[in-house]
Coordinates of C-alpha atoms and ligand atoms in Angstrom, one line a residue:
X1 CA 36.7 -5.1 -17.6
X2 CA 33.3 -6.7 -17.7
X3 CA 30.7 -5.6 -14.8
X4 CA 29.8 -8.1 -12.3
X5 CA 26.4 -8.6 -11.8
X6 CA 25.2 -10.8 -8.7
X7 CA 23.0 -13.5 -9.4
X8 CA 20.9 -14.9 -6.2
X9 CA 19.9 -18.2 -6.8
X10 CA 22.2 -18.6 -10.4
X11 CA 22.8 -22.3 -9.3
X12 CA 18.8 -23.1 -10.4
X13 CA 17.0 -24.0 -13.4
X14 CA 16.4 -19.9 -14.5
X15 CA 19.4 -18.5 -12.6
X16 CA 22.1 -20.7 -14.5
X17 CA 20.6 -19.9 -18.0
X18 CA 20.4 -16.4 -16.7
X19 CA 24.1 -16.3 -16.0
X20 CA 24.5 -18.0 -19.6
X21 CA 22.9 -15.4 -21.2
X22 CA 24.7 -12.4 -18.6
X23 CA 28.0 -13.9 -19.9
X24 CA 27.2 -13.5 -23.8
X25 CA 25.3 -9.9 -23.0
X26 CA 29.4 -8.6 -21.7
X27 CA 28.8 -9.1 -17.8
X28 CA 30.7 -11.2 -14.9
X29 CA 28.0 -13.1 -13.4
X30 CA 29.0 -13.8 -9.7
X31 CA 26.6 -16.6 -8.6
X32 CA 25.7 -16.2 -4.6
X33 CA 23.9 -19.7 -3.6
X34 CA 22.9 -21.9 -0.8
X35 CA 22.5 -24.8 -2.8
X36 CA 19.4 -26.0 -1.3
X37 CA 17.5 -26.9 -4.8
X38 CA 20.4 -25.6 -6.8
X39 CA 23.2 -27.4 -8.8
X40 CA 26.8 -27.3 -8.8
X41 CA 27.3 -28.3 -12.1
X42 CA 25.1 -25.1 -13.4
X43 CA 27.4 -23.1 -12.3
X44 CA 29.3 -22.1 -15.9
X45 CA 30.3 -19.0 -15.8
X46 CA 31.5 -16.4 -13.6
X47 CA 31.8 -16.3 -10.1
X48 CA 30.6 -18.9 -7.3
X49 CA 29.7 -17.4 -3.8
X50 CA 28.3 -20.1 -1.5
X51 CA 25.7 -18.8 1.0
X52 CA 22.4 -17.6 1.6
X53 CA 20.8 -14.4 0.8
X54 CA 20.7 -13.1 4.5
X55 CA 24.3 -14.1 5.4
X56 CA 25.2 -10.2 5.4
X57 CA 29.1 -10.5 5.9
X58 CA 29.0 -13.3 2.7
X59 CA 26.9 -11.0 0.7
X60 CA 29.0 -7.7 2.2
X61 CA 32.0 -9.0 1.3
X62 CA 30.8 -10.0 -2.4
X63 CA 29.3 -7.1 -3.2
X64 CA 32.9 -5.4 -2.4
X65 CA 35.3 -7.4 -4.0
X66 CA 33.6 -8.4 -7.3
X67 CA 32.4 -4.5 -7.4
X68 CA 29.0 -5.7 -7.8
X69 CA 26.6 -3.0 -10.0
X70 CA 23.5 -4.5 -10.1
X71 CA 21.6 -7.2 -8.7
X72 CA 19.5 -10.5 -10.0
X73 CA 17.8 -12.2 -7.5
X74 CA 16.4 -15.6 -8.3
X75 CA 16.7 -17.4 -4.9
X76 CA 13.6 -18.8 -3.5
X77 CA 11.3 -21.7 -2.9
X78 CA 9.2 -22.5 -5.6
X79 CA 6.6 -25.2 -5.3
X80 CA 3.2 -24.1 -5.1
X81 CA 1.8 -27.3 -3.1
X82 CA 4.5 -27.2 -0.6
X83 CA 3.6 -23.3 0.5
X84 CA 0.0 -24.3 1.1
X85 CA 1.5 -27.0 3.8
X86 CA 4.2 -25.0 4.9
X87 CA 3.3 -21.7 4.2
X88 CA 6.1 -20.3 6.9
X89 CA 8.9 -21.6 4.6
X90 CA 7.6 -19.6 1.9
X91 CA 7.6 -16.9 4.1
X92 CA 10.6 -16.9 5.3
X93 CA 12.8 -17.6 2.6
X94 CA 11.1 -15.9 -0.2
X95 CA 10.4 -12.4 1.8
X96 CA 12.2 -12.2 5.3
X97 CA 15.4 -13.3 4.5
X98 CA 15.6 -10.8 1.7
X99 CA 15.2 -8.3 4.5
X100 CA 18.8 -8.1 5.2
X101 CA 20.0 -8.6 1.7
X102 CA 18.5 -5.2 0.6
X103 CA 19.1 -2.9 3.4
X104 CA 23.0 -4.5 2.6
X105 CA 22.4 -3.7 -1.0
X106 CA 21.0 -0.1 -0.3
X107 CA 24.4 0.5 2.0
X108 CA 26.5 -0.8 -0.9
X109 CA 25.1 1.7 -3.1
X110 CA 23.4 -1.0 -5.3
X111 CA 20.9 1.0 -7.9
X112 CA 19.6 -1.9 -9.9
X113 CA 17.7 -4.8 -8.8
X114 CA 16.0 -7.7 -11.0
X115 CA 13.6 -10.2 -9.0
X116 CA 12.0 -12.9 -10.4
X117 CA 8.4 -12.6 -9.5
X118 CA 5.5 -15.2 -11.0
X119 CA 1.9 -15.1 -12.8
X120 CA 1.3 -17.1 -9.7
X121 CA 0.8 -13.0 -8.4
X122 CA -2.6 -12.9 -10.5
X123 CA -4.4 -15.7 -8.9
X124 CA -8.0 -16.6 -11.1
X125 CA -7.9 -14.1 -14.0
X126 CA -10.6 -12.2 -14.9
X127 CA -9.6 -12.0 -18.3
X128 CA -6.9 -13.5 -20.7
X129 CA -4.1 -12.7 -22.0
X130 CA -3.2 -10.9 -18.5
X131 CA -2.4 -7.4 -18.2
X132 CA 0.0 -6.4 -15.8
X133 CA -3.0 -4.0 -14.4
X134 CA -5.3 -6.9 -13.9
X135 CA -6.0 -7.5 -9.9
X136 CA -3.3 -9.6 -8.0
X137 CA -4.9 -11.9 -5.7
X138 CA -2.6 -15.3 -5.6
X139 CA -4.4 -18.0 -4.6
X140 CA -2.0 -19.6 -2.3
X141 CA 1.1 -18.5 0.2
X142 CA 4.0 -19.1 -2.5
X143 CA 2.3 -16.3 -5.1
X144 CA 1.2 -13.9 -1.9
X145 CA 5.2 -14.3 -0.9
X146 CA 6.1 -13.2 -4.4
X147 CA 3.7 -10.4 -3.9
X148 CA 4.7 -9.1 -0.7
X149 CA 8.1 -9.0 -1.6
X150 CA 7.6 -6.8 -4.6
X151 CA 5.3 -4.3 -3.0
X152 CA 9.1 -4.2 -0.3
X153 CA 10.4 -3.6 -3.4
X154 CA 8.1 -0.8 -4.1
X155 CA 8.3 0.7 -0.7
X156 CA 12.0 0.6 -0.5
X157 CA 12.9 2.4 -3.3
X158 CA 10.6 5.4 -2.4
X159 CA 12.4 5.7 0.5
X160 CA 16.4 4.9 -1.4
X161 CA 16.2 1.6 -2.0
X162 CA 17.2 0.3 -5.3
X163 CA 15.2 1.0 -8.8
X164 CA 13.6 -2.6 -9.5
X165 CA 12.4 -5.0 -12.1
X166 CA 9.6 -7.7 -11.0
X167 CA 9.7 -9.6 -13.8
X168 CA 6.5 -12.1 -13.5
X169 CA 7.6 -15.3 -15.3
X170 CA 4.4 -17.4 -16.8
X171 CA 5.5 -21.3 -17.3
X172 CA 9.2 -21.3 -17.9
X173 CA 10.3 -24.1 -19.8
X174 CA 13.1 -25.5 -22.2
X175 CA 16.8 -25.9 -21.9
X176 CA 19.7 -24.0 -23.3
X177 CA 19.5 -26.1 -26.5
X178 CA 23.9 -26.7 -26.5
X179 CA 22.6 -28.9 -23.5
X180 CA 24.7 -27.7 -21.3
X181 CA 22.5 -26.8 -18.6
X182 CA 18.4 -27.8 -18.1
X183 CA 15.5 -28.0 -15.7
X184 CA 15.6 -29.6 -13.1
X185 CA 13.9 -29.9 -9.7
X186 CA 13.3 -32.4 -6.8
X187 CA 10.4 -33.4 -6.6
X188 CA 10.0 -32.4 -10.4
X189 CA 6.0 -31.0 -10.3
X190 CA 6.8 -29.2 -13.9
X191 CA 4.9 -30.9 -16.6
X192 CA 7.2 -30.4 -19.6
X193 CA 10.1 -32.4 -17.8
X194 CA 7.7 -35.3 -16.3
X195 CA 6.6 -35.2 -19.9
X196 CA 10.5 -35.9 -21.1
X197 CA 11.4 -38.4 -17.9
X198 CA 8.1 -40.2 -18.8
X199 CA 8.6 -40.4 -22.6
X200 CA 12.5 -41.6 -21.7
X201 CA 11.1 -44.5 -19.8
X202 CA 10.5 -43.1 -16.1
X203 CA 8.1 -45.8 -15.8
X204 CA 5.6 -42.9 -14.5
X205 CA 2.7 -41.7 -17.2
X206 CA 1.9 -38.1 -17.4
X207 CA -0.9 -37.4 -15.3
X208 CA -3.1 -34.9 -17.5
X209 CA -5.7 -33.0 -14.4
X210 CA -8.9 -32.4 -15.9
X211 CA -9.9 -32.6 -19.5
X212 CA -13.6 -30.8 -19.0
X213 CA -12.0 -27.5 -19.0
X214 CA -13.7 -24.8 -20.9
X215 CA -11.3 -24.8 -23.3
X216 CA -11.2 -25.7 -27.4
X217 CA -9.9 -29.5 -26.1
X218 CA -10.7 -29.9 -22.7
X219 CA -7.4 -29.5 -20.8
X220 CA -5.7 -26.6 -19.2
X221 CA -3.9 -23.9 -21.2
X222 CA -0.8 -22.5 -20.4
X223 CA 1.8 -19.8 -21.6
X224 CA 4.8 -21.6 -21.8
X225 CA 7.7 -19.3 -22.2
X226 CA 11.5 -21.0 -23.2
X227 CA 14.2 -20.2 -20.4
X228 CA 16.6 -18.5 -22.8
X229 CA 13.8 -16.1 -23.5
X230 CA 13.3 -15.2 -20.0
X231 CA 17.3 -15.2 -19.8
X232 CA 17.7 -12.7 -22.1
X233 CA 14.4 -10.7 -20.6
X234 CA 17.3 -10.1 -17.6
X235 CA 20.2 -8.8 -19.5
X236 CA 17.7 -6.7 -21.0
X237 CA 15.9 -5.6 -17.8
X238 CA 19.6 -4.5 -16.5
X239 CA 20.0 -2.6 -18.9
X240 CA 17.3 -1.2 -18.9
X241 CA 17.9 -0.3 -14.8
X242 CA 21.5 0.9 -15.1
X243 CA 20.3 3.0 -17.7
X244 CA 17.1 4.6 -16.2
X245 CA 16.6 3.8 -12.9
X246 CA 13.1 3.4 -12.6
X247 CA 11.0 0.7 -11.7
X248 CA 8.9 -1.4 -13.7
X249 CA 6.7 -4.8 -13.5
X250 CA 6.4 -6.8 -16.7
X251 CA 5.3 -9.9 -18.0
X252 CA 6.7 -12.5 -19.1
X253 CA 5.1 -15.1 -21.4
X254 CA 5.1 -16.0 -24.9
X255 CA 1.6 -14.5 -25.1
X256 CA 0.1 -17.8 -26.4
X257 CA -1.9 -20.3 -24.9
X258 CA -1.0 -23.6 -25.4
X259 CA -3.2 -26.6 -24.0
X260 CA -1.7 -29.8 -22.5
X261 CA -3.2 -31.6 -25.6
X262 CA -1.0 -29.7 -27.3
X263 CA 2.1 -30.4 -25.4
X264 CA 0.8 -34.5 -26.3
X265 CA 0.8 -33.7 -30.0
X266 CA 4.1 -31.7 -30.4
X267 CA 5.6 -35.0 -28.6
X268 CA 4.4 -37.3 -31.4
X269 CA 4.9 -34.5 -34.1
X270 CA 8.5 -34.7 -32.8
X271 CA 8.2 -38.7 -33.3
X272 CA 8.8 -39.2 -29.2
X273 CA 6.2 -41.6 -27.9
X274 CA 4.8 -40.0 -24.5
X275 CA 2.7 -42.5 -22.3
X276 CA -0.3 -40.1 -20.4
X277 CA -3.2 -40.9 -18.5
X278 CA -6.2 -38.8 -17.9
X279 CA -7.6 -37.7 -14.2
X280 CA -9.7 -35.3 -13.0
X281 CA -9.4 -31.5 -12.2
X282 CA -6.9 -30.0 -9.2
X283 CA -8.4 -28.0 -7.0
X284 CA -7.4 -24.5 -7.7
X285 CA -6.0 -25.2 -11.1
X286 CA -7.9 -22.1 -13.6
X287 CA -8.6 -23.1 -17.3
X288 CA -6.1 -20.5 -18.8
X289 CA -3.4 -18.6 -18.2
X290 CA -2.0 -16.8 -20.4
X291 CA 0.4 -13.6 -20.6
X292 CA -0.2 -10.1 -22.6
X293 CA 3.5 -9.6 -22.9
X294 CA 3.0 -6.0 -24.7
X295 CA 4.6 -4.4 -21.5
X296 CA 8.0 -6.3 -21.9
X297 CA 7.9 -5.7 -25.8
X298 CA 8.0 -2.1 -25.2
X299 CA 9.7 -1.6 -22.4
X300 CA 12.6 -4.1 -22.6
X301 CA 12.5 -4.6 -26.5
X302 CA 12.4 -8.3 -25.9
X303 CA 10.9 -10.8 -28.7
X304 CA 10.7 -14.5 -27.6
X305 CA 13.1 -16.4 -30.0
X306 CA 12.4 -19.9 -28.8
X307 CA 9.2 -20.4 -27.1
X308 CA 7.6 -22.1 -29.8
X309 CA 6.0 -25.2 -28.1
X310 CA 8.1 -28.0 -30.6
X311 CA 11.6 -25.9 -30.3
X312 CA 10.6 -25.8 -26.3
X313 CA 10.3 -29.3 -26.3
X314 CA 12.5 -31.0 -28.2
X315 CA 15.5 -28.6 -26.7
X316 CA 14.1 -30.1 -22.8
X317 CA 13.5 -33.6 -24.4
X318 CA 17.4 -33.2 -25.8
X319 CA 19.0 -32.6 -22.8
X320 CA 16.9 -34.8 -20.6
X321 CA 18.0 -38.1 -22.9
X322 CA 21.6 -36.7 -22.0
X323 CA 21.1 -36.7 -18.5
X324 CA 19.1 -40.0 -18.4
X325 CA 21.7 -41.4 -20.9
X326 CA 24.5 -40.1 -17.5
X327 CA 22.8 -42.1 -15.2
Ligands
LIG401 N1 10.3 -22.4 -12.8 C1 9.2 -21.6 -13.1 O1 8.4 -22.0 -14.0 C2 9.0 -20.3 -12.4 C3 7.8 -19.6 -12.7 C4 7.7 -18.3 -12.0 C5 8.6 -17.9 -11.1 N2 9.7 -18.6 -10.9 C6 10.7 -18.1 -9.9 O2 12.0 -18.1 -10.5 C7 13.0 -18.3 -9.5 C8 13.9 -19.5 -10.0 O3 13.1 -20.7 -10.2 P1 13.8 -22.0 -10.6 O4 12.8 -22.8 -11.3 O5 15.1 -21.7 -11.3 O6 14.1 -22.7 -9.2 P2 15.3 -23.4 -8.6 O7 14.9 -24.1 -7.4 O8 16.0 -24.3 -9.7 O9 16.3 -22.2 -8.3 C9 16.3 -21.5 -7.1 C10 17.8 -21.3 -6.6 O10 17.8 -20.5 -5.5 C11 18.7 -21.1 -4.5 N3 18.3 -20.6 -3.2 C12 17.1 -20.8 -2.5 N4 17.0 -20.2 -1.4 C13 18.2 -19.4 -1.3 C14 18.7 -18.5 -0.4 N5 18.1 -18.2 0.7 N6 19.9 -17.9 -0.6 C15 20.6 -18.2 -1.8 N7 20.2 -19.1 -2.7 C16 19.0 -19.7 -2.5 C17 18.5 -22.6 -4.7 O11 19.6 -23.3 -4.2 C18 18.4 -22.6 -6.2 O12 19.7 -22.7 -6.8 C19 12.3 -18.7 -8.2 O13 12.3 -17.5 -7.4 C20 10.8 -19.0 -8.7 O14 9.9 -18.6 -7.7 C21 9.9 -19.8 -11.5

């Protein structure tokens, strides 16, 4: 019988490709959710468990009848503007709630835990492409929540608290290209999908923020990174867990920096007109960000498949003309 594996937050963008990918790797994916940003209709494959994270007797009872062996936890708020105005949500539901969730995993015996942390833990580089060494120092309340809760993670399993994974995602992107699932969030802040909605006729350019950058064309640069990649980053990070359970931070990112210019021109190459305008910098917003992703390479034996920036596009641009063709 395939292991079950729960999946916090499986009923978003990264946790229902996540699940996708769980299901091809051999595993049951049991999907616990609130629902608050996430999608029914994500939910493929497995299990469904509605609730929250800190409901203990939901996640109790879950972890006993599906026989849970490890853990994936993608739930979370995610929208960096929103933590700077209310940073309490952020918190809240991306460190205190999980409070309960792993003292119930540590009872349950649960050995393996995957969380999906963020380059957002970095703050201004020093340097690019980012180590994993470089100094973390976010630069607003959602990345310090990511933070905080991995250094828990740290602390916990020193004293018998799961072995962990903080995987730190750079720009995830892309959609299962069978279009079956995709990216979507409300409000949508993500450029790649404004980019879609506004090349299908959302009526709203993209805005591009700052074009003075010191960088080869002016605009910001980016690691964009395809959500199947960072799927199977999870199935491998399990693994690697239930194998050896000792924990490890990684990266990841496609390891290449790709500028917002570049997004523009992969649209035309791809002979899909995309109208833009041009404003000034964002506050906050650092020239490039971009991912060594060595660390995952050796420790996970993962190779991006699909994070070239046309294949990233076209497979978000595919299943966005689906949607907007549904509604
Ligand atoms: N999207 C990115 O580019 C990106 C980059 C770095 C890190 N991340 C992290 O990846 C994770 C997933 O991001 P996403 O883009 O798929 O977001 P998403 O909003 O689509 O998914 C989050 C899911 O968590 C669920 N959820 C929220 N709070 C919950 C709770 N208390 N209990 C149970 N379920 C809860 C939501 O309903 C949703 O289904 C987040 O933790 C985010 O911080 C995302």
């Amino acid at each position: 019988m395939a292991k079950s594996i729960l999946v916090a937050g499986g009923a978003g963008y990264i946790g229902s490709h996540v699940c996708k990918a769980l299901a091809s790797g051999g595993y049951n994916p049991v999907v616990l959710d609130n629902f608050s940003t996430g999608y029914r209709e994500f939910v493929q494959w497995g299990n469904l468990v509605e609730g929250s994270v800190d409901d203990r007797d939901i996640v109790a009872a879950t972890l006993k009848k599906y026989d849970i062996c490890a853990v994936i936890d993608l739930s979370g708020s995610i929208e960096v503007s929103e933590s700077i105005t209310d940073p309490l949500k952020y918190y809240e539901n991306n460190f205190a709630r999980k409070i309960p969730f792993l003292k119930i995993l540590k009872d349950h015996g649960i050995k393996a835990f995957v969380f999906s942390s963020t380059a957002a833990a970095y703050g201004e580089p020093d340097s690019v492409p980012i180590q994993e060494t470089q100094k973390t120092q976010p630069k607003n309340p959602y990345g310090w929540s990511k933070l905080f809760f991995e250094q828990m993670l740290k602390d916990f399993h020193a004293a018998g608290g799961p072995a962990w994974a903080a995987l730190r995602y750079f720009n995830a992107c892309g959609a299962s290209p069978d279009k079956e699932i995709g990216e979507a969030h409300d409000p949508e802040t993500h450029l790649i999908p404004i980019a879609c909605m506004a090349s299908l006729g959302s009526g709203k350019p993209l805005k591009v923020f700052g074009t003075d950058y010191p960088t080869p064309d002016g605009t910001a640069i980016r690691d964009y990174v395809h959500v199947m990649d960072l799927a199977e980053a999870h199935v491998l990070a399990v693994n690697k867990l239930l194998e050896k359970p000792e924990p490890f931070v990684c990266n990841l990112g496609n390891g290449k920096g790709i500028s917002i210019r570049d997004i523009i021109a992969s649209f035309e190459r791809l002979g899909f007109k995309l109208p833009y305008e041009l404003h000034s910098r964002r506050e906050g917003d650092p020239a490039r960000l971009i991912a060594d992703n060595s660390r995952a390479k050796e420790i996970l034996g993962w190779t991006p498949q699909y994070s070239d920036i046309d294949t990233i596009i076209l497979s978000a641009y595919n299943w966005h003309k689906m949607r907007h063709n549904q509604q």
